[in-house]
PDB file of C-alpha atoms and ligand atoms in Angstrom:
ATOM      1  CA  UNK A   4      -1.279  15.685  -0.120  1.00  0.00           C
ATOM      2  CA  UNK A   5      -4.855  15.198   1.497  1.00  0.00           C
ATOM      3  CA  UNK A   6      -4.543  15.348   4.686  1.00  0.00           C
ATOM      4  CA  UNK A   7      -5.977  12.324   7.056  1.00  0.00           C
ATOM      5  CA  UNK A   8      -7.067  12.434  10.449  1.00  0.00           C
ATOM      6  CA  UNK A   9      -4.200  11.164  13.074  1.00  0.00           C
ATOM      7  CA  UNK A  10      -6.607   8.565  13.836  1.00  0.00           C
ATOM      8  CA  UNK A  11      -6.838   7.007  10.756  1.00  0.00           C
ATOM      9  CA  UNK A  12      -3.772   6.998   9.918  1.00  0.00           C
ATOM     10  CA  UNK A  13      -3.462   5.150  13.165  1.00  0.00           C
ATOM     11  CA  UNK A  14      -6.641   2.829  12.250  1.00  0.00           C
ATOM     12  CA  UNK A  15      -4.884   2.315   8.729  1.00  0.00           C
ATOM     13  CA  UNK A  16      -1.605   1.643   9.923  1.00  0.00           C
ATOM     14  CA  UNK A  17      -3.800  -1.584  12.263  1.00  0.00           C
ATOM     15  CA  UNK A  18      -5.086  -2.733   9.246  1.00  0.00           C
ATOM     16  CA  UNK A  19      -2.464  -3.281   7.949  1.00  0.00           C
ATOM     17  CA  UNK A  20      -0.337  -5.140  10.363  1.00  0.00           C
ATOM     18  CA  UNK A  21      -2.963  -7.713  10.194  1.00  0.00           C
ATOM     19  CA  UNK A  22      -2.965  -8.255   7.001  1.00  0.00           C
ATOM     20  CA  UNK A  23       1.129  -8.292   7.369  1.00  0.00           C
ATOM     21  CA  UNK A  24       0.475 -11.427   9.849  1.00  0.00           C
ATOM     22  CA  UNK A  25      -0.774 -13.299   7.006  1.00  0.00           C
ATOM     23  CA  UNK A  26       1.344 -12.680   4.770  1.00  0.00           C
ATOM     24  CA  UNK A  27       3.324 -15.996   2.834  1.00  0.00           C
ATOM     25  CA  UNK A  28       7.125 -14.485   2.799  1.00  0.00           C
ATOM     26  CA  UNK A  29       8.857 -17.386   3.140  1.00  0.00           C
ATOM     27  CA  UNK A  30      12.014 -16.915   0.920  1.00  0.00           C
ATOM     28  CA  UNK A  31      12.881 -13.053   1.729  1.00  0.00           C
ATOM     29  CA  UNK A  32      11.054 -12.958   5.117  1.00  0.00           C
ATOM     30  CA  UNK A  33      10.174  -9.771   4.939  1.00  0.00           C
ATOM     31  CA  UNK A  34       6.503 -10.316   5.246  1.00  0.00           C
ATOM     32  CA  UNK A  35       4.141  -6.571   4.064  1.00  0.00           C
ATOM     33  CA  UNK A  36       0.878  -6.163   5.038  1.00  0.00           C
ATOM     34  CA  UNK A  37      -0.901  -2.832   2.787  1.00  0.00           C
ATOM     35  CA  UNK A  38      -4.528  -1.470   4.122  1.00  0.00           C
ATOM     36  CA  UNK A  39      -5.885   0.829   0.427  1.00  0.00           C
ATOM     37  CA  UNK A  40      -9.216   2.681   1.825  1.00  0.00           C
ATOM     38  CA  UNK A  41     -10.939   3.037  -1.028  1.00  0.00           C
ATOM     39  CA  UNK A  42     -14.025   6.120  -1.592  1.00  0.00           C
ATOM     40  CA  UNK A  43     -17.097   4.165  -0.291  1.00  0.00           C
ATOM     41  CA  UNK A  44     -14.734   4.057   2.987  1.00  0.00           C
ATOM     42  CA  UNK A  45     -13.710   0.205   2.784  1.00  0.00           C
ATOM     43  CA  UNK A  46     -11.381  -0.951   3.111  1.00  0.00           C
ATOM     44  CA  UNK A  47      -8.573  -3.598   1.422  1.00  0.00           C
ATOM     45  CA  UNK A  48      -6.145  -5.538   3.320  1.00  0.00           C
ATOM     46  CA  UNK A  49      -3.053  -6.738   1.243  1.00  0.00           C
ATOM     47  CA  UNK A  50      -0.110  -9.295   2.150  1.00  0.00           C
ATOM     48  CA  UNK A  51       2.801  -9.587  -0.177  1.00  0.00           C
ATOM     49  CA  UNK A  52       2.994 -13.417  -1.790  1.00  0.00           C
ATOM     50  CA  UNK A  53       6.083 -15.300  -2.700  1.00  0.00           C
ATOM     51  CA  UNK A  54       6.435 -17.956  -4.917  1.00  0.00           C
ATOM     52  CA  UNK A  55       9.301 -19.958  -5.591  1.00  0.00           C
ATOM     53  CA  UNK A  56       9.959 -19.106  -8.907  1.00  0.00           C
ATOM     54  CA  UNK A  57       9.787 -15.181  -7.396  1.00  0.00           C
ATOM     55  CA  UNK A  58       8.173 -13.755 -10.732  1.00  0.00           C
ATOM     56  CA  UNK A  59       4.767 -14.628  -9.210  1.00  0.00           C
ATOM     57  CA  UNK A  60       5.478 -13.506  -6.441  1.00  0.00           C
ATOM     58  CA  UNK A  61       3.055  -9.666  -5.916  1.00  0.00           C
ATOM     59  CA  UNK A  62       3.186  -7.324  -3.909  1.00  0.00           C
ATOM     60  CA  UNK A  63       1.220  -6.298  -0.546  1.00  0.00           C
ATOM     61  CA  UNK A  64      -0.232  -2.999  -2.201  1.00  0.00           C
ATOM     62  CA  UNK A  65      -1.265  -5.091  -5.020  1.00  0.00           C
ATOM     63  CA  UNK A  66      -2.683  -7.756  -3.885  1.00  0.00           C
ATOM     64  CA  UNK A  67      -5.242  -5.079  -1.899  1.00  0.00           C
ATOM     65  CA  UNK A  68      -5.050  -3.129  -5.008  1.00  0.00           C
ATOM     66  CA  UNK A  69      -6.750  -6.693  -6.863  1.00  0.00           C
ATOM     67  CA  UNK A  70      -8.863  -7.388  -4.351  1.00  0.00           C
ATOM     68  CA  UNK A  71     -10.483  -3.949  -4.341  1.00  0.00           C
ATOM     69  CA  UNK A  72     -10.561  -3.914  -8.498  1.00  0.00           C
ATOM     70  CA  UNK A  73     -12.510  -6.959  -8.218  1.00  0.00           C
ATOM     71  CA  UNK A  74     -15.021  -5.772  -5.629  1.00  0.00           C
ATOM     72  CA  UNK A  75     -15.985  -3.273  -7.753  1.00  0.00           C
ATOM     73  CA  UNK A  76     -13.429  -0.289  -5.827  1.00  0.00           C
ATOM     74  CA  UNK A  77     -11.487   2.249  -8.031  1.00  0.00           C
ATOM     75  CA  UNK A  78     -10.725   5.003  -6.343  1.00  0.00           C
ATOM     76  CA  UNK A  79      -9.353   5.090  -3.610  1.00  0.00           C
ATOM     77  CA  UNK A  80      -8.456   7.989  -0.609  1.00  0.00           C
ATOM     78  CA  UNK A  81      -5.329   6.192   1.208  1.00  0.00           C
ATOM     79  CA  UNK A  82      -3.074   3.464   1.419  1.00  0.00           C
ATOM     80  CA  UNK A  83      -1.145   2.186   4.601  1.00  0.00           C
ATOM     81  CA  UNK A  84       2.489   0.067   4.131  1.00  0.00           C
ATOM     82  CA  UNK A  85       3.471  -1.845   6.877  1.00  0.00           C
ATOM     83  CA  UNK A  86       6.878  -4.130   7.172  1.00  0.00           C
ATOM     84  CA  UNK A  87       8.686  -5.992   9.622  1.00  0.00           C
ATOM     85  CA  UNK A  88      11.805  -4.415   9.970  1.00  0.00           C
ATOM     86  CA  UNK A  89      12.695  -0.777  12.386  1.00  0.00           C
ATOM     87  CA  UNK A  90      13.212   1.112   8.929  1.00  0.00           C
ATOM     88  CA  UNK A  91      10.411   3.249   6.988  1.00  0.00           C
ATOM     89  CA  UNK A  92       9.566   0.844   3.403  1.00  0.00           C
ATOM     90  CA  UNK A  93       8.100   2.691   1.275  1.00  0.00           C
ATOM     91  CA  UNK A  94       5.534   0.651  -1.928  1.00  0.00           C
ATOM     92  CA  UNK A  95       8.470  -0.264  -4.945  1.00  0.00           C
ATOM     93  CA  UNK A  96       8.344   0.403  -8.522  1.00  0.00           C
ATOM     94  CA  UNK A  97       5.639  -1.201  -9.669  1.00  0.00           C
ATOM     95  CA  UNK A  98       2.969  -1.058  -7.198  1.00  0.00           C
ATOM     96  CA  UNK A  99       4.054   2.444  -7.011  1.00  0.00           C
ATOM     97  CA  UNK A 100       2.502   2.132 -10.960  1.00  0.00           C
ATOM     98  CA  UNK A 101      -0.232   0.209 -10.460  1.00  0.00           C
ATOM     99  CA  UNK A 102      -1.414   2.928  -7.875  1.00  0.00           C
ATOM    100  CA  UNK A 103      -0.727   5.247 -10.468  1.00  0.00           C
ATOM    101  CA  UNK A 104      -3.428   3.773 -12.874  1.00  0.00           C
ATOM    102  CA  UNK A 105      -6.335   4.934 -10.119  1.00  0.00           C
ATOM    103  CA  UNK A 106      -5.696   6.964  -7.727  1.00  0.00           C
ATOM    104  CA  UNK A 107      -4.446  10.961  -7.725  1.00  0.00           C
ATOM    105  CA  UNK A 108      -1.258  12.178  -6.834  1.00  0.00           C
ATOM    106  CA  UNK A 109      -2.266  13.692  -4.096  1.00  0.00           C
ATOM    107  CA  UNK A 110      -2.860  10.437  -2.838  1.00  0.00           C
ATOM    108  CA  UNK A 111      -1.817   9.969   0.953  1.00  0.00           C
ATOM    109  CA  UNK A 112       0.873   6.403   1.436  1.00  0.00           C
ATOM    110  CA  UNK A 113       1.361   5.989   4.643  1.00  0.00           C
ATOM    111  CA  UNK A 114       4.364   4.249   5.310  1.00  0.00           C
ATOM    112  CA  UNK A 115       4.950   3.336   9.213  1.00  0.00           C
ATOM    113  CA  UNK A 116       7.761   0.834  10.332  1.00  0.00           C
ATOM    114  CA  UNK A 117       7.442  -2.077  13.388  1.00  0.00           C
ATOM    115  CA  UNK A 118       8.742   0.835  16.162  1.00  0.00           C
ATOM    116  CA  UNK A 119       5.176   2.860  15.169  1.00  0.00           C
ATOM    117  CA  UNK A 120       6.487   5.402  13.596  1.00  0.00           C
ATOM    118  CA  UNK A 121       5.301   6.368  10.036  1.00  0.00           C
ATOM    119  CA  UNK A 122       5.680   9.742   7.305  1.00  0.00           C
ATOM    120  CA  UNK A 123       2.873   9.844   5.098  1.00  0.00           C
ATOM    121  CA  UNK A 124       3.750  10.549   1.809  1.00  0.00           C
ATOM    122  CA  UNK A 125       2.059  11.541  -1.497  1.00  0.00           C
ATOM    123  CA  UNK A 126       1.902   9.138  -4.057  1.00  0.00           C
ATOM    124  CA  UNK A 127       2.683  11.752  -6.565  1.00  0.00           C
ATOM    125  CA  UNK A 128       6.005  12.214  -4.726  1.00  0.00           C
ATOM    126  CA  UNK A 129       7.093   8.347  -4.746  1.00  0.00           C
ATOM    127  CA  UNK A 130       6.426   8.505  -8.498  1.00  0.00           C
ATOM    128  CA  UNK A 131       7.112  12.126 -10.083  1.00  0.00           C
ATOM    129  CA  UNK A 132       6.297  12.381 -14.128  1.00  0.00           C
ATOM    130  CA  UNK A 133       4.644   9.097 -13.894  1.00  0.00           C
ATOM    131  CA  UNK A 134       2.913   7.686 -16.550  1.00  0.00           C
ATOM    132  CA  UNK A 135      -0.522   7.019 -16.445  1.00  0.00           C
ATOM    133  CA  UNK A 136      -3.629   6.814 -17.594  1.00  0.00           C
ATOM    134  CA  UNK A 137      -4.477  10.398 -19.077  1.00  0.00           C
ATOM    135  CA  UNK A 138      -0.526  10.316 -21.228  1.00  0.00           C
ATOM    136  CA  UNK A 139      -2.632   7.677 -23.419  1.00  0.00           C
TER     137      UNK A 139
HETATM  138 ZN1   ZN B 208       5.450  -3.776  -4.695  1.00  0.00          ZN
END
């Protein structure tokens, strides 16, 4: 896994916390924020955006990814994900699959709790034996 400096981890967690503050999660009451760092050094923030019909809702991680790709960034250095719970949460399966399309297996995924605790996984750890662009 690529190594990240502690100061960069804290920076990305702080940005993800800001994004979490803009979450629209009236149904789950589970606000999530994400910060995706592109190879250019740009940060793309995302929050979950729920919908009364549920299916149109989107997770924070895919919001950030959609913003990045739509702005031309397709290579990423790291992702931070924060919730407002005491326990750490990792990206859901759909987000893991979406990330595999653009991110290498060694990309760090920082998962942080409300208490400021965090754990860093590689994307490959979160989605081993994945199906990606190289399989077609
Ligand atoms: Zn998700």
